[in-house]
Structure formats: structure tokens, C-alpha cells
XYZ file of C-alpha atoms in Angstrom:
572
model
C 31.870 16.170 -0.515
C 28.775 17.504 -1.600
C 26.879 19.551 0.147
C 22.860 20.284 -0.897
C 21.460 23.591 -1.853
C 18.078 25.103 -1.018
C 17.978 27.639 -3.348
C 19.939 27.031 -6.891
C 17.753 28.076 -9.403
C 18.663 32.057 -9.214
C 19.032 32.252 -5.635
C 14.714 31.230 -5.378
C 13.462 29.090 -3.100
C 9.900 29.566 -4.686
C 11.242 29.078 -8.389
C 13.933 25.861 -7.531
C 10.831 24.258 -5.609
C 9.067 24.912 -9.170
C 11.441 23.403 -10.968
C 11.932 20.296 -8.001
C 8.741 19.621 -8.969
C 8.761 19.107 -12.506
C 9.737 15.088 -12.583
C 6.812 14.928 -10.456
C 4.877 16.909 -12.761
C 5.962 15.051 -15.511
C 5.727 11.517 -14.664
C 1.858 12.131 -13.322
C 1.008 14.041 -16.424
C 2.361 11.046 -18.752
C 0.739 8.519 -16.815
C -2.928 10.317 -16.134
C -2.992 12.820 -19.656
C -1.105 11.000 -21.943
C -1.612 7.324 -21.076
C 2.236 6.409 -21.587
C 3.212 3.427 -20.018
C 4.534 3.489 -16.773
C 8.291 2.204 -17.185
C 8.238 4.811 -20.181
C 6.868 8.037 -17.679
C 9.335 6.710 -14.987
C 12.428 6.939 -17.285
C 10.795 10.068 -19.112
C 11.427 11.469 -15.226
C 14.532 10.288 -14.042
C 15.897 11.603 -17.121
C 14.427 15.248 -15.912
C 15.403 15.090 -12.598
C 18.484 13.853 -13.315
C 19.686 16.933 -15.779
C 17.979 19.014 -12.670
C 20.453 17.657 -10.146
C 23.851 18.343 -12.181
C 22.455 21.042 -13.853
C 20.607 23.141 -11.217
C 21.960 21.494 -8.117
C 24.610 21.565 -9.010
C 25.091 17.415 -8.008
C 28.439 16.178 -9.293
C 27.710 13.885 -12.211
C 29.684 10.853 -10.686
C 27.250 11.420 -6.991
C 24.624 11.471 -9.742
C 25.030 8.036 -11.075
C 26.118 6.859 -7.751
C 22.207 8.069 -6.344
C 20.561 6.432 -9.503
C 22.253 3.004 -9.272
C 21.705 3.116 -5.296
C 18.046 3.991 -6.076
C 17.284 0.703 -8.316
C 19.469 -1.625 -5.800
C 17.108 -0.726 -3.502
C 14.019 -0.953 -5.931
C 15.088 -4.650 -6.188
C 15.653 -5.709 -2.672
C 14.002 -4.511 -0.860
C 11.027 -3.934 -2.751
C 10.993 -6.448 -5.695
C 12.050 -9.105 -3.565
C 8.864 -8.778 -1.584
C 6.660 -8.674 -4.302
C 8.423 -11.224 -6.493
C 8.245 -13.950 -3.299
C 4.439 -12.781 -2.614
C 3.578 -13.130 -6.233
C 5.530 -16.528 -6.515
C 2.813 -18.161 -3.513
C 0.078 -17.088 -5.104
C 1.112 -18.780 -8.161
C 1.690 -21.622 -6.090
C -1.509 -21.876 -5.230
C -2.795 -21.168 -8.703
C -0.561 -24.072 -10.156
C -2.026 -26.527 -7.848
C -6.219 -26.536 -7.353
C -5.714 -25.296 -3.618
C -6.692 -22.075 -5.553
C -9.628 -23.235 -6.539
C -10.560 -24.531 -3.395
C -9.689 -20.970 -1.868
C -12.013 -19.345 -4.244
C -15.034 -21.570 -3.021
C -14.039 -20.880 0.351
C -14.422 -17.305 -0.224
C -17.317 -17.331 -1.546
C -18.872 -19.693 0.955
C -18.703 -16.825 3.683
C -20.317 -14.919 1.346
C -20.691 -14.420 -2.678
C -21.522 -11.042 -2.445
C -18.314 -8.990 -3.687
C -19.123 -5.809 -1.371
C -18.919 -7.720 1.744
C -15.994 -9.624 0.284
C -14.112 -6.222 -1.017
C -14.308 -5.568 3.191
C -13.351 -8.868 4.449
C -10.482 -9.677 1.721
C -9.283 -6.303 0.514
C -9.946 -3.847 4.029
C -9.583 -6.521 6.640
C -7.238 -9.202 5.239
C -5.120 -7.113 3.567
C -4.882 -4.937 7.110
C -3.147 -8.063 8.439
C -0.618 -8.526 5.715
C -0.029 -4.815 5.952
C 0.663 -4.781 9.361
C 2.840 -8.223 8.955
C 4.533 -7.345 5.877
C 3.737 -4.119 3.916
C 5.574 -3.152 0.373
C 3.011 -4.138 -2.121
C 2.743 -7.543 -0.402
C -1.052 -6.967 0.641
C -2.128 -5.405 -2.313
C -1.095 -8.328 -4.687
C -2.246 -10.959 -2.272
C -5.556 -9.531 -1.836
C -5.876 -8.899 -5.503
C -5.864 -12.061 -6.006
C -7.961 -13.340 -3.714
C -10.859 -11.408 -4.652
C -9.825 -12.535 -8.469
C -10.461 -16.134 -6.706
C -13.881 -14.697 -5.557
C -14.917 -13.644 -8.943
C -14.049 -10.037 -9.394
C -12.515 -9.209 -12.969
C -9.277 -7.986 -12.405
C -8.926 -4.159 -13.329
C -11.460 -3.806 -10.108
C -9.980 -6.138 -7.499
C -6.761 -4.009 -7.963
C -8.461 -0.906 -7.825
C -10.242 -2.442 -4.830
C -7.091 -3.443 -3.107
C -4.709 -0.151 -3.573
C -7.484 2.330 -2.146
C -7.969 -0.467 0.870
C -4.411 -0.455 1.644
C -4.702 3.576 3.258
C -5.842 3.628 6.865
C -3.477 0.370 8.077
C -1.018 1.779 6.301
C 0.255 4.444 9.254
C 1.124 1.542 11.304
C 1.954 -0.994 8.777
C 4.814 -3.188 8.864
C 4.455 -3.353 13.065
C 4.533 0.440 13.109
C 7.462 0.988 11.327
C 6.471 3.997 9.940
C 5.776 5.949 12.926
C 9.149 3.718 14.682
C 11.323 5.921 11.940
C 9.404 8.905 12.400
C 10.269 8.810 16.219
C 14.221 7.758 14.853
C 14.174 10.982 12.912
C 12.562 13.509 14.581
C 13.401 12.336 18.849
C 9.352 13.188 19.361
C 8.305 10.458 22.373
C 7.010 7.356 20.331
C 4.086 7.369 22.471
C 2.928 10.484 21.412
C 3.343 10.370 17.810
C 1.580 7.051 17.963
C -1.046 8.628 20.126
C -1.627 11.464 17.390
C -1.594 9.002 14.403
C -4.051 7.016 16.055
C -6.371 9.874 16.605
C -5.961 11.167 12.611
C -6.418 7.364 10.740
C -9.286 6.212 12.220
C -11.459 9.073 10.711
C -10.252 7.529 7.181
C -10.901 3.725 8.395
C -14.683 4.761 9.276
C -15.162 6.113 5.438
C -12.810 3.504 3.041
C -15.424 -0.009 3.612
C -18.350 2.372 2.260
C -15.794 3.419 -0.239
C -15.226 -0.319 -1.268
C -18.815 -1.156 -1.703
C -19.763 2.200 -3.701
C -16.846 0.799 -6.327
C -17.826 -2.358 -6.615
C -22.106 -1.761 -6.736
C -22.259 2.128 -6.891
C -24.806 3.760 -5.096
C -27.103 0.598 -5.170
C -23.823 -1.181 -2.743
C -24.124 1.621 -0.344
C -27.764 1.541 -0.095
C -27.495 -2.262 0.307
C -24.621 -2.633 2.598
C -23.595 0.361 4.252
C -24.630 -1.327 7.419
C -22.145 -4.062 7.032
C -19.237 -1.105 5.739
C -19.979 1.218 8.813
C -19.677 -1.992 11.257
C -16.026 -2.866 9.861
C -14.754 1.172 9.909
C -15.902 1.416 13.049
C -14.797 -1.840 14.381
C -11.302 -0.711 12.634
C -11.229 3.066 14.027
C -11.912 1.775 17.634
C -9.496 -0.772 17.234
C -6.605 1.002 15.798
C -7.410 4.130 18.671
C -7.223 2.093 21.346
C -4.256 0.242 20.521
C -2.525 2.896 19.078
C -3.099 4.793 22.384
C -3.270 2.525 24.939
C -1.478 -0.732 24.149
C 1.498 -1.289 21.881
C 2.284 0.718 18.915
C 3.407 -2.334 16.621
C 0.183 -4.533 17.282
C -2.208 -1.634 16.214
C -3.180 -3.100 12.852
C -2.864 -6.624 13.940
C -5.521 -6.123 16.302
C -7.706 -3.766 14.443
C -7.690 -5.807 11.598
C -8.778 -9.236 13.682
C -11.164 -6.807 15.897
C -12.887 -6.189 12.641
C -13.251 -9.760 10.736
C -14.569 -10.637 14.020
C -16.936 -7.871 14.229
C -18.093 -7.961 10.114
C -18.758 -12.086 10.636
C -21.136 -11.675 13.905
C -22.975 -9.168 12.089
C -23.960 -11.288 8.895
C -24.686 -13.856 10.742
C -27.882 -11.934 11.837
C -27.749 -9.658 9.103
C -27.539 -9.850 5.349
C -28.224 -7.768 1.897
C -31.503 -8.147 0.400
C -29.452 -8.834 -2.705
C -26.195 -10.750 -3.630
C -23.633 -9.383 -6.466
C -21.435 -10.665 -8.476
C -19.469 -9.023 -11.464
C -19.646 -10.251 -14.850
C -18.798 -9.149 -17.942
C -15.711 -7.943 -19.332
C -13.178 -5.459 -17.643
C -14.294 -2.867 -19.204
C -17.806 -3.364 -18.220
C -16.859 -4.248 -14.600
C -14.406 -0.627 -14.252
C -18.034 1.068 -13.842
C -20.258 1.297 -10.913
C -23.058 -0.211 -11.279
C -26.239 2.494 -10.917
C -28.926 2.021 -8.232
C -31.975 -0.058 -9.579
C -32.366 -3.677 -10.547
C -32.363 -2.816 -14.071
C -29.429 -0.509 -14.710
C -27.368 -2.760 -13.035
C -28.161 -6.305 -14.965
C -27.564 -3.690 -18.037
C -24.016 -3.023 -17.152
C -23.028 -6.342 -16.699
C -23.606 -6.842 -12.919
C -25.450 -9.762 -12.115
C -27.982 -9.497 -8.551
C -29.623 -12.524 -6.938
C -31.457 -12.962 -4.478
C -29.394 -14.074 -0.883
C -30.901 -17.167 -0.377
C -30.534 -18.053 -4.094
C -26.882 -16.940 -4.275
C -26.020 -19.725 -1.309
C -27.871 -22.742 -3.415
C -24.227 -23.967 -5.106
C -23.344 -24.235 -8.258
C -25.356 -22.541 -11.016
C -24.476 -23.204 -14.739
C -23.049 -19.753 -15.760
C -21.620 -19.126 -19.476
C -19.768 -15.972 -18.537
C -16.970 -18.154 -16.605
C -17.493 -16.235 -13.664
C -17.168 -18.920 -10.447
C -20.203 -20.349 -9.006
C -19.641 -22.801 -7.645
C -20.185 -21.206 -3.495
C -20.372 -24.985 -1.795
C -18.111 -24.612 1.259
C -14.755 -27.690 0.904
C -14.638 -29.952 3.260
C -12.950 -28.713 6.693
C -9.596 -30.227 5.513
C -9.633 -28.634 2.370
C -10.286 -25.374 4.036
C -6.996 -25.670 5.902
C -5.384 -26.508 3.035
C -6.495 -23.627 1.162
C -5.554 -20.609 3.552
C -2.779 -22.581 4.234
C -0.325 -20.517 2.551
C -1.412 -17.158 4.122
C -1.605 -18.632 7.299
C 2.405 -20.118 7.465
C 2.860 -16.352 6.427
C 1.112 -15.109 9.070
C 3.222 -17.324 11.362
C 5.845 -17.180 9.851
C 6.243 -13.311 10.282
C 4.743 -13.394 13.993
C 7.661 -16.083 14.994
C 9.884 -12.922 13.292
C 8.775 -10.604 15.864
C 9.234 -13.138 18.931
C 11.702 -10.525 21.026
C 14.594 -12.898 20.861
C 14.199 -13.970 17.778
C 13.976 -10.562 16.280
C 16.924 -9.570 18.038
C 19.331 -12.466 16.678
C 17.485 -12.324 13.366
C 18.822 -8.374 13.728
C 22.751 -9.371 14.262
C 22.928 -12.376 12.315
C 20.861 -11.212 9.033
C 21.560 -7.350 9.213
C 24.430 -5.474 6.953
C 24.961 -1.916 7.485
C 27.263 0.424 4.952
C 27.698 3.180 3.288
C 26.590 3.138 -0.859
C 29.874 3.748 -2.959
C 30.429 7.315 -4.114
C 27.972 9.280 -2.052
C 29.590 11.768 0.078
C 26.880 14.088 0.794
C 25.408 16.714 3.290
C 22.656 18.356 3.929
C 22.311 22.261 3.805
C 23.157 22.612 7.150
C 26.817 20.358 7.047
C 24.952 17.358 8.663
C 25.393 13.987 6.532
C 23.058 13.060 4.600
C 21.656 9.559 6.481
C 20.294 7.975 3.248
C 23.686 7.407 1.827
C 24.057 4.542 4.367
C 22.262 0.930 3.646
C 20.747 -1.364 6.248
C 20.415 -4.253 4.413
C 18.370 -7.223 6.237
C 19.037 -10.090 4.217
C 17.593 -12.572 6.724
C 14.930 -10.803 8.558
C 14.161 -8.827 5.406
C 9.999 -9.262 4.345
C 11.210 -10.816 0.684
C 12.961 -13.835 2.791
C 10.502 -14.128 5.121
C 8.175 -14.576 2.346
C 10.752 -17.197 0.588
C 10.493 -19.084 3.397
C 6.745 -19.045 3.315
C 6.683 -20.315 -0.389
C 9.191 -23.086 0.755
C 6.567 -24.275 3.366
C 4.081 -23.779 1.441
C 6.209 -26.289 -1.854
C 6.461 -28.656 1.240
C 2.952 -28.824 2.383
C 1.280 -28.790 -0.909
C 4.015 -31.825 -2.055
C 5.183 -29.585 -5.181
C 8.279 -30.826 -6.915
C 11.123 -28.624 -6.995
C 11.343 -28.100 -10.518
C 7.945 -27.098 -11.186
C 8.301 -24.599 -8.166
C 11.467 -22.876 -10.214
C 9.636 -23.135 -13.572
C 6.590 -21.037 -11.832
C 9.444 -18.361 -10.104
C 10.628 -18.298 -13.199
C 7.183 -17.948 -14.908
C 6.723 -14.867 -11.977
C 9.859 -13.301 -13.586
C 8.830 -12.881 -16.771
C 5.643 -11.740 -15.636
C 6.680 -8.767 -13.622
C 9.747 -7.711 -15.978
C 8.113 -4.554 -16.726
C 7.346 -3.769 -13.169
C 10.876 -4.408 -12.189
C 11.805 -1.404 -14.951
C 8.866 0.485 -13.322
C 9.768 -0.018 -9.874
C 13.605 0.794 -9.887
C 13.221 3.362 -12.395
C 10.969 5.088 -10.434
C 13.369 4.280 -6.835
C 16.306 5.720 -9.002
C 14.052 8.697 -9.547
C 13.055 8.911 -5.978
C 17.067 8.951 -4.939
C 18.439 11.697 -7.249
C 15.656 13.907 -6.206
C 16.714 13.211 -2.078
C 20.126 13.063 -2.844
C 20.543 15.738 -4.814
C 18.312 17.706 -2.699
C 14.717 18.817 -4.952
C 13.344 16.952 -2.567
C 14.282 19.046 0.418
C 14.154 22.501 -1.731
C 10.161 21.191 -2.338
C 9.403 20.463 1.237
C 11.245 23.567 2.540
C 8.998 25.988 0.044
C 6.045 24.558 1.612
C 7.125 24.816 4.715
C 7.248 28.363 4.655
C 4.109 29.669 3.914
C 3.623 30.082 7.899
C 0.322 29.973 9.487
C -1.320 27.830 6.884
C 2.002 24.978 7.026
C -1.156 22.928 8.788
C -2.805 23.092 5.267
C 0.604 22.398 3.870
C 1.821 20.226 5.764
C -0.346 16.710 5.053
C -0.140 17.398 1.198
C 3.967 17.129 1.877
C 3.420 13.872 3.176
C 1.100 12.897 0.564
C 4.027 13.846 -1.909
C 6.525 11.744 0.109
C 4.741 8.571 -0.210
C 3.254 8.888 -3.735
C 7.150 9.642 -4.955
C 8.698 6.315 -2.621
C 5.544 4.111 -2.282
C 6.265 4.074 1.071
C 5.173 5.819 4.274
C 8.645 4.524 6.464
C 10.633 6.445 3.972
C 8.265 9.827 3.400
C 8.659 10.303 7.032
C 12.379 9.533 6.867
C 12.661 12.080 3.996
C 10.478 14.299 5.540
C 9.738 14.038 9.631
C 12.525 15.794 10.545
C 11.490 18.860 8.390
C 7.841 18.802 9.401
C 8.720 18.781 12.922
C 11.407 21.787 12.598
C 8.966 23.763 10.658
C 6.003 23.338 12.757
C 8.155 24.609 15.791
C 9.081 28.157 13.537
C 5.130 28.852 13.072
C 4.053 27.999 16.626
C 2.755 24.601 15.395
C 2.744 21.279 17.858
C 6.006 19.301 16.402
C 4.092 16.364 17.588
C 0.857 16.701 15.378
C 2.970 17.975 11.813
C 4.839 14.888 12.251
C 2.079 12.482 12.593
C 0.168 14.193 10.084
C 3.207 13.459 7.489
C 2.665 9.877 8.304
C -1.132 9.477 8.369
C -2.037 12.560 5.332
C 0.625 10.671 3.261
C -1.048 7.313 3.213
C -3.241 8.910 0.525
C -0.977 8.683 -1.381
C -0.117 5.493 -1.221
C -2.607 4.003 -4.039
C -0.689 6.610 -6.190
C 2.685 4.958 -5.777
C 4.163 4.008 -9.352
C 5.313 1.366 -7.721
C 2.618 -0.208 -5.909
C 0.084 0.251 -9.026
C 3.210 -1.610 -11.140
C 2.711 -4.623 -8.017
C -1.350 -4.429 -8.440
C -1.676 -4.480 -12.161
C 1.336 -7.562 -12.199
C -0.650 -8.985 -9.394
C -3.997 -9.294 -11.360
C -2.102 -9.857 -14.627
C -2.646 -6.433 -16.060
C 0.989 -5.281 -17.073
C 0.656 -1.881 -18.793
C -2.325 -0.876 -17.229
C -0.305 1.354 -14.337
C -2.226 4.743 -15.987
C -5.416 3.676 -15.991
C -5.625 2.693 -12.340
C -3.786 6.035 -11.916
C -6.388 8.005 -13.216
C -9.239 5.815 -11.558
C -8.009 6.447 -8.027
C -6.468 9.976 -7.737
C -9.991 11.265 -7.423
C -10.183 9.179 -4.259
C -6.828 9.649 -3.326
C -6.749 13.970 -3.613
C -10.207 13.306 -1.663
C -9.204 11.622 0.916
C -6.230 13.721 1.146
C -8.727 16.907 1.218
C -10.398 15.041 4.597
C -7.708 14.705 6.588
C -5.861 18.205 5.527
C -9.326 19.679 7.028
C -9.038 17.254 10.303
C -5.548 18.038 11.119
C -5.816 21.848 10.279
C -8.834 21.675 12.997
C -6.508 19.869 15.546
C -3.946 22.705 15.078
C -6.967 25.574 16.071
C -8.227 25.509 19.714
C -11.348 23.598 17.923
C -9.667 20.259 18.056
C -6.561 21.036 19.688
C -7.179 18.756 23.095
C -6.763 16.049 20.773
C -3.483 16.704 20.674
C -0.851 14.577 23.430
């Protein structure tokens, strides 16, 4: 048995949460400084926390190799077997000409990409998030708004910073389900306190969507539009959160809000229509305010009435063609994320869930871990739940299998394409279970803990502390379910030693750690495979941790406010 220590380097819990942090370190200074390639900076960091864990923490080296191999298991299913299976039905689609017919769709509604960045990336991808989670949204809406006519380096930059504020209650709520598992806080009042943190983030990311894709020239265009869908979303997501039932929050918010964005352009619209041309490198740059500036840097503007006249000759390859298919060809060409909205709403049918749950569920303990926390208490990620059947990778299997039958596709040219996905994400699948390897040693071994535990213990200001823990959690697993399974229990112990409310450190690990979501080496691996960027993992990186640290900075100062008397009635 192995038990975890706080403290190894020299007896310091300052100087072993120093050296905890030095993977971490590591891996962001590769991928933002240096510009190595992700599945290089992943294995760069295993390799360091690795030699930490036997050498410092004293992790037997056996328990060691046990923790890495459990970590890439689990990068593969379930993580890669979500993205392969959402990647495979989008290449479905784009082996067929129902993508096509998508893309002119799309733009029929509207070819302006601001008010498209909010409808695919902010609203459609809140559905998916709240349906499915784990990359799936991201990728999907990637490539819709490729099917729109954004370049690809900015529709994946647009999708990872709009997958933050559904995020919280993603995957119907399992995030704040695991945070109730792990810390016995009532479910209703963690949801309660989530739901009064996110929505503050929901009102600002639309008007974040249009300033990347048209600068300040978007916002002065379309900030009406932006503020309709945050608020739409933030009133949405409160109410449900608060009111009705934890696991529809982002179902409803996000359907609340595609309702709300489509009355208002039907009596309101831009002065001026956008597309992007040019090449990626051109696109990767807000466009200035001004007419001028922005035809210079490859952005072309047209008029609103001119941009719905059809197709327009246009040499760049950019779509134009904006004629809406006929209504049968519409069906046809949302098909596919409609049998995988129903397919994943039939999952959650009570009954169905619960024999989907007995039938399709494996519980048991990984081979060779024999661990325990500081205190003597087992260590709970050494056991695997493994949902083979009701698991978002089959669900999305069976969606693609529809989706062959509908569309008529033959069998073998549906296995050449999986097999054509395959190739295309073998990088990501080093980056992803390098990187889940990396993110085991350092729980298993316990840097993980040792981190969270220094931070805890600068007393008073833990409220300051205590989102930026979070944000750590979910940049390190790409996931906010397991950041507040890593870390919950810890926020809500520590808050009760500095007088804090148990209830708001909790939630804030769930909703602060969102942030850092778009951060994830493993969901910029799924966006830049998505839009068919492999390699290009550090320079999203370093085009969204501005907006990630920011974002992070607003909702630090929020929550530290609802732990003074300022804001504390928002507290349950």
C-alpha cells in the first residue's frame, strides 16, 4: 500500500507544491514559449512528473507505471472514443454533399459569421455540451462554422472559448452531480451557487465571439445581437439551475437562446454582413474598425441585403452560395445532429438510463494501484466505472450508424472514412493519453493534492485562491467532472478551516475552472484535428490564454465578493 505525502520535498509544503508544479510549468512553457508540438510537451511532462513521483513522492515505481498506463486507458475510452465517433459523423457528412447542403443552410439564416459564431459555436455547441461534453461540441461546431465559411484556425478558436459558461452543467450536470458525490454539500445548493457564478460569464463570451471574428468593428455592429443571446443564456441557465432541474440547465438555456437570437434578427439586422477570406493567417487577426482596414486584412463586408442575393462568383473559394435547400434537404442536412440529439435524450429517459446503467456499466479496481490518501482513506480514482453502453463514444456510434442508414452509405466506404478519421487524429491520440497519463501520476502520486493543499492555506484570501485551483484542475484533465472530483472535497474542507461557506468554494471550483477549459491539451488536440489543423495545439494555446487568465480574473473577483458581506446573500 501506498500511502500519499503532503510534504516530501524536505519536509515543505510550500517547496513540494513548487516542485508539483513543474510538469505544469513545463508543458505550458513548451507549448506557449517554445512552440513544441503538443504530443512532444505532453511526453516532455510526464517524463517530469513521473521522476517527481518515485523520486520525491516517493511513489513505488511499479504504482508508477500502473497510474501512467491507467491514465492513457482512460485517455482512449473515454475520451478518444467520443471524439473519434463525433469526428467520424462529420466526415460522414463531408463524404456525402449533405455537407454542402448544411453549409447553405447555415448561411441562409444568416452569412454573417458574428451572428453565426453565436448561433453555431455559443448556442449549438451549448446543446451538445449539455448532451454530450468531452470535446464532442467543440469539433462539431468547428466544423460547422468551417461549413459556413470561416477558415479553420478561427472556427476552433471560436469554438474552445464558446465551450466555458455551459460547461458547469455540461453533460446533464454531471459536473456539479460529482461535486455533490464528493463533497455531501445538498445538490440543490451547489447547483443554486453555480448558477448564480456562470451566468456573469454567459452575458460577456457572445460579445467575445464577435470581437474575434470582426474586432472592434463586430462589437460595434452586433453587440445588440451578442448581449440578447448572454442574456437570454444567463436568465436561462439561473432559473433552471435554481428553480427547475439541475441536469436540463443547459438544455434549456441553450434552446431559450436560439429562440431568443432568431426573433431578434428577424426585426433586427447589422448594417453590414462579414465573411472571412483570405488565408489562415490573415483570418487569425481581428479585423480593425472601418470599412477600409478591414477589406485590407482580408475580411470581406457587404451590404445585408446584398449578402442574401445567392450566389456570387468568388475566386477566393470561400462559399457563397446562401440560397436556402429545399425543406427536405434541410432535414436531411441537420439530420445527423438531430438523431444525436435524440439519440442522447432517449439515453436520459429514467428507465432507460437506469437499465442502460446495469446492463452497460463495469465497475473495478485498475491493476496495481493500492493507494491512500494522506489521511489512510483510499484513494477513489484507483477504481474504474466503465460505461461501455451508455458511455457518450457509443452513443455517438450509434448516431453515425443512423446516420450510414439514413444517408444510404455503404458499409465499406463508412469503415474506409473511420479509418480515414484514424489516421487523422493519430497525433491527438499521443496528445490526449499522454497528457491523461500525465494527469494520473500527478493524482496518484499525490502533486496534485500537495498543489491544492499549498493553496489552500494561505487563509483569508483561499477565496482568491480558490477559483484559480479549479482553473488548474480542468486545464490539467480537460474536464470539469474530474477537477471537482480531484479537487471538491479539498475546496470544501478548506473553506470550512478559514470561515469560508463550503457551499460557494465548491461551486466556485466548478464554475472558475471552466476557464480553463479552452486550455485543455486535450481539447485544443480535438479542435485543431477537428478543423484539420494537427500540430497547431500551441498556437491556439497562446491565442486563448489571454482570454482564458481573463476570464478567470472575472470570476476570481465575483466569487471573492460573494465571500464578503457585499455579495454574500447570494449565497444558499
Amino acid at each position: 500500500m501506498f500511502q500519499q505525502i503532503l510534504d516530501p520535498i524536505a519536509g515543505s509544503l510550500l517547496l513540494s507544491a513548487l516542485c508539483a508544479a513543474l510538469p505544469l510549468v513545463l508543458l505550458f512553457v513548451l507549448l506557449g514559449v517554445f512552440r513544441v508540438k503538443a504530443a512532444k510537451a505532453a511526453i516532455a511532462s510526464l517524463v517530469l512528473s513521473f521522476v517527481l513521483a518515485v523520486a520525491g513522492w516517493q511513489m513505488p515505481l511499479d504504482q508508477a507505471l500502473s497510474a501512467t498506463a491507467a491514465g492513457i486507458f482512460y485517455g482512449l475510452f473515454p475520451i478518444l472514443w467520443i471524439l473519434v465517433n463525433a469526428l467520424w459523423i462529420y466526415k460522414l457528412t463531408v463524404a456525402t454533399h449533405w455537407f454542402d447542403a448544411l453549409g447553405r443552410t447555415i448561411r441562409s439564416i444568416s452569412n454573417d459569421l458574428r451572428i453565426l459564431s453565436i448561433l453555431i459555436a455559443f448556442c449549438f455547441g451549448a446543446l451538445l455540451e449539455s448532451l454530450a461534453g468531452f470535446g464532442a461540441p467543440v469539433a462539431i461546431s468547428a466544423a460547422m462554422l468551417m461549413a459556413a465559411g470561416m477558415k479553420p484556425l478561427k472556427s476552433a478558436v471560436v469554438s474552445l472559448l464558446a465551450n466555458t459558461a455551459p460547461v458547469a452543467f455540461g453533460a446533464m450536470a454531471a459536473p456539479i452531480i460529482a461535486l455533490n458525490g464528493v463533497t455531501g454539500l445538498s445538490l440543490h445548493d451547489l447547483s443554486s451557487m453555480a448558477g448564480r457564478q456562470t451566468p456573469f460569464i454567459a452575458l460577456i463570451v457572445p460579445l467575445l465571439l464577435v470581437f474575434i471574428v470582426d474586432g472592434r468593428r463586430g462589437l460595434k455592429q452586433t453587440w445588440p445581437v451578442a448581449l440578447v443571446a448572454g442574456a437570454a443564456f444567463a436568465a436561462a441557465q439561473f432559473i433552471t439551475s435554481n428553480f427547475l432541474a439541475v441536469e436540463l440547465t443547459d438544455v434549456v438555456a441553450a434552446v431559450v437562446t436560439v429562440a431568443a437570437v432568431l426573433l431578434m434578427l428577424k426585426a433586427w439586422q447589422p448594417k453590414e454582413s462579414v465573411r472571412v477570406e483570405g488565408s489562415v493567417q490573415d483570418v487569425s487577426i481581428p479585423a480593425m474598425a472601418g470599412r477600409k482596414s478591414a477589406v485590407g486584412n482580408g475580411t470581406q463586408v457587404s451590404t445585408t441585403a446584398g449578402a442574401r442575393q445567392g450566389s456570387v462568383p468568388d475566386r477566393s473559394g470561400v462559399p457563397t452560395d446562401n440560397s436556402r435547400p429545399a425543406p427536405r434537404e434541410v432535414w436531411l442536412a441537420v439530420a445527423p445532429y438531430l438523431i444525436i440529439i435524440a439519440v442522447f435524450s432517449i439515453a436520459q429517459i429514467p428507465f432507460i438510463k437506469t437499465w442502460l446503467g446495469q446492463v452497460g456499466t463495469v465497475t473495478f479496481a485498475w491493476p496495481g494501484l493500492h493507494i491512500e490518501d494522506s489521511e489512510g482513506k483510499a484513494v477513489a480514482a484507483t477504481k474504474f466505472k466503465l460505461d461501455h453502453l451508455k458511455s457518450t463514444g457509443t452513443l455517438l456510434l450509434l448516431s453515425g450508424l443512423l446516420t450510414m442508414a439514413l444517408y444510404k452509405i455503404p458499409v465499406g466506404k463508412s469503415l474506409r472514412v473511420y479509418w480515414e478519421t484514424l489516421k487523422q487524429l493519430r497525433w491527438t491520440i499521443v496528445t490526449v493519453t499522454t497528457v491523461l497519463a500525465l494527469s494520473f501520476v500527478m493524482n496518484l502520486s499525490g502533486q496534485t493534492t500537495t498543489l491544492g493543499f499549498a493553496l489552500a492555506s494561505a487563509g483569508g484570501f483561499f477565496a482568491l485562491l480558490s477559483p484559480l485551483i479549479g482553473w488548474i484542475g480542468v486545464a490539467l484533465t480537460g474536464s470539469d467532472t474530474s477537477s471537482n472530483s480531484l479537487f471538491g472535497q479539498m475546496q470544501a474542507t478548506a473553506a470550512g478551516q478559514t470561515g469560508l461557506s463550503p457551499v460557494l468554494m465548491a461551486a466556485a471550483n466548478s464554475s472558475a475552472g471552466v476557464m480553463g477549459k479552452m486550455l485543455s491539451l486535450q481539447n485544443l488536440a480535438v479542435a485543431a484535428a477537428a478543423v484539420g489543423l494537427e500540430g497547431a495545439e500551441g498556437t491556439l494555446f497562446r491565442k486563448l490564454i489571454g482570454w482564458s487568465l481573463g476570464l478567470l480574473a472575472l470570476i476570481t473577483v465575483l466569487i471573492f465578493l460573494q465571500s464578503t458581506p457585499l455579495l454574500g446573500w447570494m449565497v444558499p
